[in-house]
CSV table of C-alpha atoms in Angstrom, one decimal:
chain,number,residue,atom,x,y,z
A,1,MET,CA,0.0,0.0,0.0
A,2,THR,CA,1.1,3.6,-0.5
A,3,ALA,CA,1.4,5.8,2.6
A,4,THR,CA,2.6,9.3,3.4
A,5,ALA,CA,5.8,9.5,5.4
A,6,PRO,CA,6.1,11.9,8.3
A,7,GLY,CA,8.1,14.4,6.2
A,8,GLY,CA,5.4,14.6,3.6
A,9,THR,CA,6.9,12.4,0.9
A,10,SER,CA,5.2,9.2,-0.4
A,11,GLU,CA,6.6,5.9,0.3
A,12,VAL,CA,5.6,2.3,-0.6
A,13,ARG,CA,5.0,0.2,2.5
A,14,THR,CA,3.9,-3.4,2.5
A,15,VAL,CA,1.4,-4.3,5.1
A,16,PRO,CA,0.9,-8.0,5.8
A,17,SER,CA,-2.3,-9.4,4.5
A,18,GLY,CA,-4.8,-9.3,7.3
A,19,ALA,CA,-3.0,-6.6,9.3
A,20,GLY,CA,-5.5,-3.9,8.3
A,21,GLU,CA,-8.4,-6.2,9.3
A,22,LEU,CA,-6.8,-6.8,12.7
A,23,ALA,CA,-6.4,-3.1,13.3
A,24,GLY,CA,-10.1,-2.7,12.8
A,25,PHE,CA,-10.6,-4.9,15.9
A,26,GLY,CA,-8.3,-2.6,17.9
A,27,TYR,CA,-5.2,-4.8,17.9
A,28,GLN,CA,-1.7,-4.3,16.6
A,29,GLN,CA,0.1,-6.8,14.4
A,30,GLU,CA,2.6,-8.4,16.8
A,31,LEU,CA,2.7,-12.0,15.6
A,32,ARG,CA,4.5,-12.8,12.4
A,33,ARG,CA,2.0,-13.2,9.5
A,34,ARG,CA,3.7,-15.8,7.3
A,35,MET,CA,1.5,-18.8,7.2
A,36,GLY,CA,0.0,-19.9,3.9
A,37,ARG,CA,-2.8,-22.2,3.2
A,38,TYR,CA,-0.9,-25.5,3.8
A,39,ALA,CA,0.6,-24.2,7.0
A,40,SER,CA,-2.8,-23.2,8.2
A,41,PHE,CA,-4.2,-26.7,7.3
A,42,ALA,CA,-1.2,-28.2,9.1
A,43,ALA,CA,-2.1,-26.3,12.3
A,44,GLY,CA,-5.5,-27.9,12.4
A,45,PHE,CA,-4.5,-31.3,11.1
A,46,SER,CA,-1.6,-31.5,13.6
A,47,PHE,CA,-3.8,-30.7,16.5
A,48,ILE,CA,-6.3,-33.5,15.5
A,49,SER,CA,-3.5,-35.8,14.6
A,50,VAL,CA,-5.3,-39.1,13.9
A,51,LEU,CA,-2.1,-41.1,14.3
A,52,THR,CA,-1.6,-39.8,17.8
A,53,THR,CA,-5.1,-40.1,19.1
A,54,VAL,CA,-6.3,-43.2,17.3
A,55,PHE,CA,-3.3,-45.1,18.5
A,56,GLN,CA,-3.8,-43.7,22.0
A,57,PHE,CA,-7.5,-44.4,22.3
A,58,PHE,CA,-8.3,-47.3,19.9
A,59,ALA,CA,-8.0,-49.8,22.7
A,60,LEU,CA,-10.5,-47.9,24.9
A,61,GLY,CA,-13.2,-47.7,22.2
A,62,TYR,CA,-12.8,-51.4,21.2
A,63,SER,CA,-12.8,-52.6,24.8
A,64,PHE,CA,-16.2,-51.2,25.4
A,65,GLY,CA,-17.9,-51.2,22.0
A,66,GLY,CA,-16.3,-54.2,20.2
A,67,PRO,CA,-16.0,-54.0,16.4
A,68,ALA,CA,-19.3,-52.0,16.2
A,69,PHE,CA,-17.6,-49.0,17.9
A,70,PHE,CA,-16.4,-48.2,14.4
A,71,TRP,CA,-19.8,-46.6,13.8
A,72,THR,CA,-19.3,-44.1,16.5
A,73,TRP,CA,-16.6,-42.5,14.3
A,74,PRO,CA,-18.9,-41.2,11.5
A,75,ALA,CA,-21.5,-40.2,14.0
A,76,VAL,CA,-19.1,-38.0,15.9
A,77,LEU,CA,-17.6,-36.7,12.7
A,78,ALA,CA,-21.0,-35.6,11.5
A,79,GLY,CA,-21.6,-33.7,14.7
A,80,GLN,CA,-18.2,-32.0,14.6
A,81,LEU,CA,-18.8,-31.0,11.0
A,82,LEU,CA,-21.8,-29.1,12.2
A,83,VAL,CA,-19.7,-27.3,14.8
A,84,ALA,CA,-17.0,-26.6,12.2
A,85,ALA,CA,-19.5,-25.0,9.9
A,86,CYS,CA,-20.5,-22.5,12.6
A,87,PHE,CA,-16.8,-21.9,13.4
A,88,ALA,CA,-16.0,-21.3,9.7
A,89,GLU,CA,-18.7,-18.6,9.5
A,90,LEU,CA,-17.1,-16.9,12.6
A,91,ALA,CA,-13.6,-17.3,11.3
A,92,ALA,CA,-14.6,-15.4,8.2
A,93,ARG,CA,-15.7,-12.4,10.3
A,94,TYR,CA,-13.4,-12.5,13.3
A,95,PRO,CA,-9.9,-13.6,12.2
A,96,ILE,CA,-8.4,-13.1,15.6
A,97,ALA,CA,-6.1,-15.2,17.8
A,98,GLY,CA,-8.0,-16.7,20.7
A,99,ALA,CA,-10.8,-17.8,18.5
A,100,VAL,CA,-13.2,-19.4,20.9
A,101,TYR,CA,-12.7,-16.6,23.5
A,102,GLN,CA,-13.0,-13.8,20.9
A,103,TRP,CA,-16.1,-15.4,19.2
A,104,SER,CA,-18.0,-16.1,22.4
A,105,THR,CA,-17.2,-12.5,23.7
A,106,ARG,CA,-18.5,-10.9,20.5
A,107,LEU,CA,-21.6,-13.2,20.4
A,108,SER,CA,-22.6,-12.8,24.0
A,109,GLY,CA,-20.7,-10.4,26.2
A,110,PRO,CA,-17.4,-9.9,28.0
A,111,ALA,CA,-18.3,-12.0,31.1
A,112,PHE,CA,-19.6,-15.1,29.3
A,113,GLY,CA,-16.8,-14.8,26.7
A,114,TRP,CA,-14.2,-14.7,29.5
A,115,TYR,CA,-15.5,-18.0,31.0
A,116,ALA,CA,-15.5,-19.6,27.5
A,117,GLY,CA,-11.9,-18.5,27.1
A,118,TRP,CA,-10.9,-19.5,30.6
A,119,ILE,CA,-12.4,-23.0,30.2
A,120,MET,CA,-10.8,-23.4,26.8
A,121,VAL,CA,-7.4,-22.3,28.1
A,122,ILE,CA,-7.4,-24.8,30.9
A,123,GLY,CA,-8.9,-27.5,28.6
A,124,ARG,CA,-6.1,-26.9,26.1
A,125,VAL,CA,-3.4,-27.2,28.8
A,126,VAL,CA,-5.0,-30.6,29.7
A,127,VAL,CA,-5.0,-31.6,26.0
A,128,VAL,CA,-1.3,-30.8,25.8
A,129,GLY,CA,-0.5,-33.1,28.7
A,130,ALA,CA,-2.8,-35.8,27.3
A,131,ALA,CA,-1.1,-35.7,23.9
A,132,ALA,CA,2.4,-35.9,25.4
A,133,LEU,CA,1.3,-39.1,27.3
A,134,ALA,CA,0.6,-40.7,23.9
A,135,LEU,CA,4.3,-41.6,23.5
A,136,GLN,CA,3.8,-44.4,25.9
A,137,ALA,CA,1.5,-46.2,23.5
A,138,VAL,CA,4.2,-46.3,20.9
A,139,LEU,CA,7.8,-45.9,22.0
A,140,PRO,CA,8.1,-49.0,24.2
A,141,ALA,CA,6.7,-51.0,21.3
A,142,ILE,CA,9.5,-49.8,19.1
A,143,TRP,CA,12.3,-50.5,21.6
A,144,PRO,CA,12.0,-51.9,25.2
A,145,GLY,CA,14.7,-49.4,26.3
A,146,PHE,CA,12.1,-46.6,26.2
A,147,GLN,CA,10.4,-48.3,29.2
A,148,LEU,CA,12.4,-46.4,31.8
A,149,VAL,CA,10.3,-47.5,34.7
A,150,GLY,CA,9.3,-51.1,35.5
A,151,ASP,CA,8.7,-53.7,32.8
A,152,ASP,CA,4.9,-53.3,32.0
A,153,PRO,CA,4.5,-50.8,29.1
A,154,SER,CA,0.7,-50.8,29.3
A,155,PRO,CA,-0.5,-47.2,29.9
A,156,VAL,CA,-3.0,-48.5,32.4
A,157,SER,CA,-0.4,-50.2,34.6
A,158,ALA,CA,1.5,-48.5,37.4
A,159,SER,CA,4.9,-48.6,35.7
A,160,GLY,CA,3.4,-47.8,32.3
A,161,ALA,CA,1.6,-44.7,33.7
A,162,ALA,CA,4.8,-43.5,35.4
A,163,ASN,CA,6.9,-44.1,32.3
A,164,ALA,CA,4.3,-42.2,30.2
A,165,ALA,CA,4.8,-39.2,32.5
A,166,LEU,CA,8.6,-39.3,32.0
A,167,LEU,CA,8.4,-39.5,28.2
A,168,GLY,CA,5.7,-36.8,28.2
A,169,LEU,CA,7.9,-34.4,30.3
A,170,ALA,CA,10.8,-34.9,27.8
A,171,LEU,CA,8.5,-34.1,24.9
A,172,LEU,CA,7.0,-31.0,26.6
A,173,THR,CA,10.5,-29.7,27.1
A,174,LEU,CA,11.2,-29.9,23.3
A,175,THR,CA,7.9,-28.4,22.2
A,176,THR,CA,8.2,-25.5,24.6
A,177,VAL,CA,11.7,-24.7,23.2
A,178,VAL,CA,10.3,-24.7,19.6
A,179,ASN,CA,7.3,-22.5,20.8
A,180,VAL,CA,9.6,-19.8,22.0
A,181,LEU,CA,12.0,-19.6,19.0
A,182,ASP,CA,10.4,-18.3,15.8
A,183,ASN,CA,7.2,-19.1,13.9
A,184,ARG,CA,9.3,-20.1,10.8
A,185,VAL,CA,10.7,-22.9,12.9
A,186,LEU,CA,7.3,-23.7,14.2
A,187,THR,CA,5.8,-23.8,10.7
A,188,VAL,CA,8.6,-26.0,9.3
A,189,VAL,CA,8.3,-28.5,12.1
A,190,ASN,CA,4.5,-28.6,11.8
A,191,THR,CA,4.6,-29.0,8.0
A,192,ILE,CA,7.1,-31.8,8.2
A,193,GLY,CA,5.1,-33.5,10.9
A,194,VAL,CA,1.8,-33.2,8.9
A,195,THR,CA,3.4,-34.5,5.7
A,196,ALA,CA,5.0,-37.4,7.5
A,197,GLU,CA,1.6,-38.2,9.2
A,198,ILE,CA,-0.4,-38.1,5.9
A,199,ILE,CA,2.2,-40.4,4.3
A,200,GLY,CA,2.2,-42.7,7.3
A,201,VAL,CA,-1.6,-42.9,7.4
A,202,GLY,CA,-1.6,-43.8,3.7
A,203,LEU,CA,1.0,-46.6,4.2
A,204,ILE,CA,-0.6,-48.0,7.4
A,205,VAL,CA,-4.1,-48.1,5.9
A,206,THR,CA,-2.9,-49.7,2.7
A,207,LEU,CA,-0.8,-52.4,4.5
A,208,LEU,CA,-3.6,-53.1,7.0
A,209,LEU,CA,-6.2,-53.5,4.3
A,210,THR,CA,-4.0,-55.8,2.2
A,211,HIS,CA,-3.4,-57.9,5.3
A,212,ALA,CA,-7.1,-58.2,6.2
A,213,GLU,CA,-8.1,-61.3,8.1
A,214,ARG,CA,-11.8,-60.8,7.9
A,215,GLU,CA,-14.6,-59.1,5.9
A,216,PRO,CA,-15.8,-55.5,6.5
A,217,SER,CA,-19.1,-56.8,7.8
A,218,ILE,CA,-17.3,-57.4,11.1
A,219,VAL,CA,-18.1,-53.8,12.0
A,220,LEU,CA,-21.7,-54.9,12.4
A,221,ASP,CA,-20.7,-57.2,15.3
A,222,THR,CA,-21.5,-55.5,18.6
A,223,GLY,CA,-19.7,-58.1,20.6
A,224,GLY,CA,-22.6,-58.0,23.0
A,225,ALA,CA,-22.1,-54.3,23.6
A,226,GLY,CA,-25.3,-52.3,24.3
A,227,ALA,CA,-26.0,-48.6,23.7
A,228,GLY,CA,-24.3,-47.6,26.9
A,229,ALA,CA,-21.1,-49.3,25.9
A,230,LEU,CA,-21.2,-47.7,22.5
A,231,LEU,CA,-21.5,-44.3,24.1
A,232,VAL,CA,-18.2,-45.0,25.8
A,233,GLY,CA,-16.8,-46.3,22.6
A,234,ALA,CA,-17.5,-42.9,21.1
A,235,PHE,CA,-14.9,-41.4,23.4
A,236,THR,CA,-12.2,-42.4,20.8
A,237,ALA,CA,-13.7,-40.3,18.1
A,238,ALA,CA,-14.7,-37.6,20.5
A,239,TYR,CA,-11.1,-37.2,21.6
A,240,VAL,CA,-9.6,-37.4,18.2
A,241,LEU,CA,-11.9,-35.0,16.3
A,242,ILE,CA,-11.3,-31.8,18.2
A,243,GLY,CA,-9.0,-28.8,17.6
A,244,PHE,CA,-10.0,-28.2,14.0
A,245,GLU,CA,-10.5,-24.5,14.9
A,246,SER,CA,-6.7,-24.2,15.4
A,247,ALA,CA,-6.5,-22.9,11.9
A,248,SER,CA,-8.6,-19.9,13.1
A,249,GLU,CA,-6.5,-19.8,16.3
A,250,MET,CA,-3.5,-18.9,14.0
A,251,SER,CA,-5.4,-16.3,12.0
A,252,GLU,CA,-3.1,-13.5,13.1
A,253,GLU,CA,-0.2,-15.4,11.6
A,254,THR,CA,-2.1,-16.4,8.4
A,255,ILE,CA,-2.1,-14.7,5.1
A,256,ASP,CA,-5.6,-13.7,4.0
A,257,PRO,CA,-7.2,-15.4,7.1
A,258,LYS,CA,-10.8,-14.5,6.3
A,259,ARG,CA,-10.5,-16.8,3.2
A,260,THR,CA,-8.0,-19.3,4.4
A,261,ALA,CA,-9.1,-20.2,8.0
A,262,PRO,CA,-12.7,-21.3,7.1
A,263,ARG,CA,-11.4,-23.5,4.3
A,264,THR,CA,-8.6,-25.1,6.3
A,265,THR,CA,-11.0,-25.6,9.3
A,266,PHE,CA,-13.1,-27.9,7.1
A,267,SER,CA,-10.2,-29.5,5.2
A,268,ALA,CA,-8.4,-30.4,8.4
A,269,LEU,CA,-11.5,-32.0,9.9
A,270,THR,CA,-12.6,-33.8,6.8
A,271,THR,CA,-9.2,-35.1,6.0
A,272,SER,CA,-8.7,-36.3,9.6
A,273,GLY,CA,-12.2,-37.9,9.6
A,274,VAL,CA,-11.5,-39.9,6.5
A,275,CYS,CA,-8.0,-41.0,7.6
A,276,GLY,CA,-9.1,-41.9,11.1
A,277,GLY,CA,-12.1,-43.9,9.8
A,278,LEU,CA,-9.8,-45.9,7.5
A,279,LEU,CA,-7.4,-46.5,10.4
A,280,LEU,CA,-10.1,-47.9,12.6
A,281,LEU,CA,-11.4,-50.1,9.8
A,282,GLY,CA,-8.0,-51.3,8.8
A,283,GLY,CA,-7.1,-52.2,12.4
A,284,LEU,CA,-10.3,-54.2,12.9
A,285,LEU,CA,-9.8,-56.1,9.6
A,286,ALA,CA,-6.1,-56.9,10.1
A,287,ALA,CA,-6.0,-57.7,13.8
A,288,PRO,CA,-4.7,-61.3,14.3
A,289,SER,CA,-7.5,-61.8,16.8
A,290,LEU,CA,-10.6,-59.9,18.1
A,291,VAL,CA,-11.1,-62.1,21.1
A,292,ASP,CA,-7.6,-62.6,22.7
A,293,GLY,CA,-7.9,-59.4,24.7
A,294,ARG,CA,-4.9,-57.7,23.2
A,295,LEU,CA,-6.8,-55.4,20.9
A,296,GLY,CA,-8.6,-54.0,23.9
A,297,THR,CA,-5.4,-53.3,25.8
A,298,GLU,CA,-2.6,-52.7,23.3
A,299,GLY,CA,-4.7,-51.3,20.4
A,300,LEU,CA,-3.2,-50.6,17.0
A,301,SER,CA,0.4,-50.9,18.1
A,302,TYR,CA,-0.3,-54.6,18.6
A,303,VAL,CA,-1.9,-54.9,15.2
A,304,LEU,CA,1.0,-53.3,13.4
A,305,THR,CA,3.8,-55.3,15.0
A,306,SER,CA,1.8,-58.6,14.9
A,307,THR,CA,0.5,-58.3,11.4
A,308,LEU,CA,3.3,-56.5,9.5
A,309,GLY,CA,6.2,-57.9,11.5
A,310,ASP,CA,8.6,-56.1,13.8
A,311,GLY,CA,10.6,-54.5,11.0
A,312,MET,CA,7.9,-52.7,9.0
A,313,GLY,CA,5.7,-52.4,12.1
A,314,LYS,CA,8.3,-50.5,14.0
A,315,ILE,CA,9.1,-48.2,11.0
A,316,LEU,CA,5.5,-47.2,10.9
A,317,LEU,CA,5.4,-46.8,14.6
A,318,ALA,CA,8.3,-44.4,14.3
A,319,ASP,CA,6.2,-42.3,12.0
A,320,VAL,CA,3.5,-42.3,14.7
A,321,VAL,CA,6.1,-40.9,17.1
A,322,VAL,CA,6.7,-38.0,14.6
A,323,ALA,CA,2.9,-37.4,14.5
A,324,ILE,CA,2.7,-37.3,18.3
A,325,CYS,CA,5.5,-34.8,18.6
A,326,ALA,CA,3.9,-32.6,15.9
A,327,ALA,CA,0.5,-32.9,17.6
A,328,THR,CA,1.8,-31.9,21.0
A,329,LEU,CA,3.6,-28.9,19.5
A,330,ALA,CA,0.5,-27.8,17.6
A,331,ILE,CA,-1.7,-28.1,20.6
A,332,GLN,CA,0.7,-26.2,22.8
A,333,THR,CA,0.9,-23.5,20.1
A,334,SER,CA,-2.9,-23.2,20.0
A,335,ALA,CA,-3.1,-23.0,23.8
A,336,THR,CA,-0.4,-20.4,23.8
A,337,ARG,CA,-2.4,-18.2,21.3
A,338,MET,CA,-5.5,-18.5,23.4
A,339,LEU,CA,-3.5,-17.4,26.5
A,340,TYR,CA,-1.9,-14.6,24.6
A,341,SER,CA,-5.2,-13.3,23.3
A,342,MET,CA,-6.9,-13.2,26.7
A,343,ALA,CA,-3.8,-11.6,28.3
A,344,ARG,CA,-3.7,-8.9,25.5
A,345,ASP,CA,-7.1,-7.9,26.6
A,346,ARG,CA,-5.8,-7.8,30.3
A,347,GLN,CA,-8.1,-10.6,31.2
A,348,LEU,CA,-5.6,-12.8,33.1
A,349,PRO,CA,-3.2,-12.5,36.0
A,350,CYS,CA,0.3,-11.3,34.9
A,351,SER,CA,-1.3,-10.2,31.6
A,352,ALA,CA,1.6,-7.9,30.7
A,353,ALA,CA,4.1,-10.7,30.7
A,354,LEU,CA,1.8,-13.3,29.1
A,355,SER,CA,1.0,-10.9,26.2
A,356,LYS,CA,4.6,-9.8,25.6
A,357,VAL,CA,5.8,-10.6,22.1
A,358,PRO,CA,9.5,-10.0,21.5
A,359,ARG,CA,10.1,-8.3,18.1
A,360,ARG,CA,13.1,-10.7,17.4
A,361,THR,CA,10.9,-13.8,17.4
A,362,GLY,CA,7.3,-12.6,17.0
A,363,MET,CA,6.3,-15.4,19.5
A,364,PRO,CA,4.6,-15.1,22.9
A,365,ALA,CA,7.3,-16.9,24.7
A,366,THR,CA,6.2,-16.4,28.3
A,367,ALA,CA,2.7,-17.8,27.4
A,368,ALA,CA,4.3,-20.8,25.8
A,369,VAL,CA,6.5,-21.5,28.8
A,370,VAL,CA,3.5,-21.2,31.2
A,371,VAL,CA,1.5,-23.7,29.1
A,372,GLY,CA,4.4,-26.1,29.0
A,373,VAL,CA,4.9,-25.9,32.8
A,374,LEU,CA,1.2,-26.3,33.6
A,375,ALA,CA,0.9,-29.3,31.3
A,376,ALA,CA,4.0,-30.9,32.8
A,377,LEU,CA,2.6,-30.5,36.4
A,378,LEU,CA,-0.6,-32.2,35.2
A,379,LEU,CA,1.5,-35.2,34.0
A,380,LEU,CA,2.6,-35.8,37.6
A,381,LEU,CA,-0.9,-37.2,38.3
A,382,ASN,CA,0.2,-40.3,36.4
A,383,PHE,CA,2.6,-41.1,39.2
A,384,LEU,CA,-0.4,-41.4,41.6
A,385,SER,CA,-2.5,-43.9,39.6
A,386,PRO,CA,-2.8,-45.4,36.1
A,387,GLU,CA,-6.4,-44.2,36.0
A,388,ALA,CA,-5.1,-40.7,35.7
A,389,LEU,CA,-4.4,-41.2,32.0
A,390,LEU,CA,-8.0,-41.8,31.2
A,391,ALA,CA,-9.2,-39.1,33.6
A,392,ILE,CA,-6.9,-36.5,32.0
A,393,GLY,CA,-7.8,-37.5,28.5
A,394,THR,CA,-11.5,-37.4,29.1
A,395,THR,CA,-11.5,-34.2,31.1
A,396,CYS,CA,-9.8,-32.3,28.3
A,397,ILE,CA,-12.4,-33.4,25.9
A,398,VAL,CA,-15.2,-32.3,28.3
A,399,MET,CA,-13.6,-28.9,28.7
A,400,VAL,CA,-13.2,-28.4,24.9
A,401,TYR,CA,-16.8,-29.5,24.1
A,402,LEU,CA,-18.2,-27.2,26.8
A,403,ALA,CA,-16.2,-24.3,25.4
A,404,TYR,CA,-17.5,-25.1,21.9
A,405,ALA,CA,-21.1,-25.0,23.2
A,406,MET,CA,-20.3,-21.6,24.7
A,407,VAL,CA,-19.9,-20.4,21.2
A,408,THR,CA,-22.6,-22.2,19.3
A,409,GLY,CA,-25.1,-21.4,22.1
A,410,PRO,CA,-24.8,-17.6,21.9
A,411,MET,CA,-24.6,-17.9,18.2
A,412,LEU,CA,-28.0,-19.7,18.1
A,413,LEU,CA,-29.6,-17.1,20.3
A,414,ARG,CA,-28.3,-14.3,18.0
A,415,ARG,CA,-29.8,-16.2,15.0
A,416,LEU,CA,-33.2,-16.6,16.8
A,417,ARG,CA,-33.2,-12.8,17.6
A,418,GLY,CA,-32.5,-12.1,13.9
A,419,ASP,CA,-29.2,-10.3,14.4
A,420,TRP,CA,-26.9,-13.0,13.0
A,421,PRO,CA,-25.3,-13.2,10.6
A,422,PRO,CA,-24.2,-9.6,10.3
A,423,PRO,CA,-24.2,-7.9,6.8
A,424,PRO,CA,-22.2,-9.8,4.1
A,425,THR,CA,-18.5,-9.3,4.2
A,426,THR,CA,-15.7,-10.1,1.7
A,427,ASP,CA,-12.2,-11.4,2.1
A,428,GLU,CA,-9.1,-9.5,0.9
A,429,THR,CA,-9.6,-10.6,-2.7
A,430,GLY,CA,-13.1,-9.1,-2.7
A,431,ARG,CA,-14.9,-12.5,-2.7
A,432,PRO,CA,-17.8,-13.1,-0.4
A,433,ALA,CA,-16.8,-14.5,2.9
A,434,PHE,CA,-18.0,-18.0,4.0
A,435,SER,CA,-21.7,-18.0,5.2
A,436,LEU,CA,-24.1,-20.7,6.0
A,437,GLY,CA,-27.0,-18.7,4.5
A,438,ARG,CA,-30.4,-20.2,5.0
A,439,TRP,CA,-28.9,-23.4,6.5
A,440,GLY,CA,-27.5,-21.4,9.4
A,441,LEU,CA,-30.3,-21.9,11.9
A,442,PRO,CA,-30.7,-25.7,11.5
A,443,VAL,CA,-27.0,-26.3,11.4
A,444,ASN,CA,-26.4,-24.1,14.4
A,445,ALA,CA,-29.2,-25.8,16.4
A,446,LEU,CA,-28.0,-29.3,15.7
A,447,ALA,CA,-24.4,-28.3,16.5
A,448,LEU,CA,-25.4,-27.0,19.9
A,449,ALA,CA,-27.6,-30.1,20.6
A,450,TYR,CA,-24.8,-32.4,19.6
A,451,GLY,CA,-22.2,-30.6,21.7
A,452,LEU,CA,-24.3,-30.6,24.8
A,453,PHE,CA,-25.2,-34.2,24.4
A,454,MET,CA,-21.5,-35.2,24.0
A,455,THR,CA,-20.4,-33.0,26.9
A,456,VAL,CA,-22.8,-34.9,29.3
A,457,ASN,CA,-21.9,-38.3,27.8
A,458,LEU,CA,-18.2,-37.6,28.3
A,459,ALA,CA,-18.5,-36.2,31.8
A,460,TRP,CA,-20.9,-38.8,33.1
A,461,PRO,CA,-19.2,-40.5,36.2
A,462,ARG,CA,-19.2,-44.1,35.0
A,463,ALA,CA,-17.3,-46.2,37.6
A,464,GLU,CA,-16.5,-48.9,35.1
A,465,VAL,CA,-14.7,-46.3,32.9
A,466,TYR,CA,-13.0,-44.0,35.3
A,467,ASP,CA,-12.5,-46.2,38.4
A,468,PRO,CA,-12.5,-49.8,37.2
A,469,THR,CA,-10.4,-51.0,40.1
A,470,GLY,CA,-12.5,-49.2,42.7
A,471,GLY,CA,-11.4,-47.1,45.6
A,472,HIS,CA,-10.7,-43.9,43.7
A,473,TRP,CA,-13.9,-42.0,43.8
A,474,TYR,CA,-12.1,-38.8,42.8
A,475,PHE,CA,-11.2,-40.4,39.4
A,476,GLN,CA,-14.8,-41.4,38.8
A,477,TRP,CA,-15.9,-37.8,39.4
A,478,PHE,CA,-12.7,-36.3,38.0
A,479,SER,CA,-14.2,-34.5,35.0
A,480,LEU,CA,-17.0,-32.9,36.9
A,481,LEU,CA,-14.7,-32.0,39.8
A,482,PHE,CA,-12.1,-30.5,37.4
A,483,VAL,CA,-14.7,-28.4,35.5
A,484,GLY,CA,-16.3,-27.2,38.8
A,485,ALA,CA,-12.9,-26.3,40.2
A,486,THR,CA,-12.0,-24.4,36.9
A,487,VAL,CA,-15.2,-22.4,37.0
A,488,ALA,CA,-14.8,-21.7,40.8
A,489,LEU,CA,-11.2,-20.6,40.4
A,490,GLY,CA,-12.2,-18.3,37.5
A,491,ALA,CA,-15.1,-16.8,39.5
A,492,ALA,CA,-12.8,-16.2,42.5
A,493,TYR,CA,-10.3,-14.4,40.3
A,494,ARG,CA,-12.9,-12.2,38.7
A,495,LEU,CA,-14.3,-11.3,42.2
A,496,VAL,CA,-10.9,-10.4,43.6
A,497,ARG,CA,-10.1,-8.4,40.5
A,498,ARG,CA,-13.3,-6.5,40.6
A,499,ARG,CA,-12.8,-5.6,44.3
A,500,LEU,CA,-9.3,-4.5,43.7
A,501,GLY,CA,-10.5,-2.3,40.8
């Protein structure tokens, strides 16, 4: 663009695409705007990371739902696509870091939006910790030397849970370092991780399908599982198919975000949905046995090494390790941007430090370190009991789903009042921004209903899920206790802040 210099002469100055839009919301361009469409897609796809989460939670879904738990995948995917459609419409109008917090605030009000952001920040920190724990599902299967504690690698055993915490702490150290460097490094690592993951998924699915031991009709076998068991089986898909809005979370670092973020939100979710569904199907078809108990305890790692042999199986598991590292990095980055966005609005303790972005790096380093440290502290729960892994994993999903509903809920109310969507807008190329049009009301209503249903399903205190060995009532009620504590802590902070002026 052409601007007038202070001395009155004309100069040509290049403003990053999207910077003018950001100024319209009252913010300065502090983060480096360098991400193109593939890098934006990588942010969402890395967060979802089907290799990480399917390998981590396949055993859980199968142990409760049997082969028929496969059908929970397309059901959850359909629900999340409804939510993604609402988010895409918001991303086209509010391309700002801290997506859920910013959207909820603008749809409802500062107080409600603050709680949405607060719940999402805490939820994201929990997701970071849960993702780092996924290394335990893979590394000991590659080489027994990665089992640093005890000799039982199962994540639900005492030694496996403790070892998972150690491996997770090491990974969080690495991802935190990357998150304080420069977003060029971050983008390169994410891009490499996503590319490796897509290639890995393709290879794994192809090999599993060519080594099939049974017909696809096996997915109709419930294994005696009833509706309640299938609701628990849906935890696998519910855990995997979140974080697709990370493309919007990175809007302030994306070129032409009003056009790019809505597209990559959908592409990250749909690509992950197809890849994950094929992984589930391939694992069920190629498993040496569906009844020896190993599929419900060791999951896909057992299928790969048993079906493809140690050599090829371990090579593919190494690719899963890359995906886990990229996923943990992407999730931590997303949590950092949420923390930065709220701190920039002076909505958190130590906001000045949390929102500081050094010019040299263009990265909110303090926020990244805080997220890394909090996630690391959460991993210490694994030393207390093996049940902590499932409690941590499920709690983070509950927090995310609740925060999603705190966006789709106010959005639906605005639609019913007739003041959403706002007047049509365009992206930087002059093309109409994404809009649901006449489908907005039914899509939004279904998205909210689905989100609330899944939130209740995930948080329901099932003893057989959260406290199978008995004697740990706090794990059975962990999700509800954690959400309650999060809201109470947030309310206490807001009360103190208001009294202190």
